[in-house]
């Protein structure tokens, strides 16, 4: 087992906060882009997490979630955008951390060409599809190891981000019970302007705990109601 696999062999819920402040880099013919991760969401596996791709069973689409930890799980959303996750837990047990947002800290000019619609640099990787686009991650990278070319993951091993700097709450846009307060598995760096705004799915109601006010970063970068 590699060092990366050892770190990610834990549950996604344990690993997710540790990824805050980490820098994920990807290098291609255009150069290197690095993103400091500021927002993540944890997802578990079969029968555990109704918001997870792996809740019902293993399938061709989610097979990478059951693979070795420390791999990239990439998938299409809305048939047009790639989203990026890091696989966690021992092989055979599905769990993964969705990389929701980050700050581009290397290769800003490259990221700008990939995200011409971004109004400001804080928006280059502010959202899961935007993050994947800024890094240039294609669907074909599904299953790639994050400790081998073209990837490098620099983590704060031994010196994780202070818990007082981390917010947590329900996951963004997840339907049904998986988007309620019973699954407060969205974690973000408090006050960071690159964190995406919280959006509750319209199907999440009071029975799911969705009527409570989650802790979230508002558009000004301050802690506030949503």
Steps between C-alpha positions, in 0.01 A plus 500: 500500500637840402505795740214660310292181519566480874370854558188442290422155639285670765133589451423796275341677799835485681710589197290790369610766754863395452480596132425864582813701427651223287623591151405281205711547187456370149756539223438469126639646179378845604683498833410447865192624680478470878185546709494548878192310616256707706174302489422127493215256558522143633296211358478144633392173342242227461205536738672776702449823311188577293683790334779280365540353151582172676196490731315221316774288349823486308456590133711576197467872570607491866749210483796728574348584841556135599861500382831585669503812717680809376362470147301754304128431454381715209146503364275703271225711651212632289665321210748781446719575804767290670508487881796374698519285813774329699430134583524405869463187719660159438456349155157339471331759725357800320558851626633817341555871557358741242731795434246782498713813478845648528734788424727480195849560643710389203443537127240775534543607136434143382193473721368829364514365143303194611246706693445814290157556655648550848434855617793497743786270591313388812240345266745294293453189716198606707280194452573133420466522120698826494777343708532206261495736200768728645726200560426359153372168637333284231261213565774269367700567821249299704704255710828692473732487802551839664865425581602437138522709183318711400389558861660613821315541829674704769328447835550646845579158651578541869389865496134502391301820487382619844147372559400849612554612140272232353125527448269203454139445401263320259622424151415731214229407250455142625139382476294322765633388839861505374481879481368546854658571836557129568790519253701815594789388284576818310817663635649833402759759601312770688515843339676385184361684194549200271244291691182444298162620632282244677189396309241267652334260257126580465406143601665536841233590754439512871481122527860482377624769735527740209304774675784579738760766420834342405829670567615639169718763341301769326599700194707747703715225648338543842314241702131557445152369433404350165 
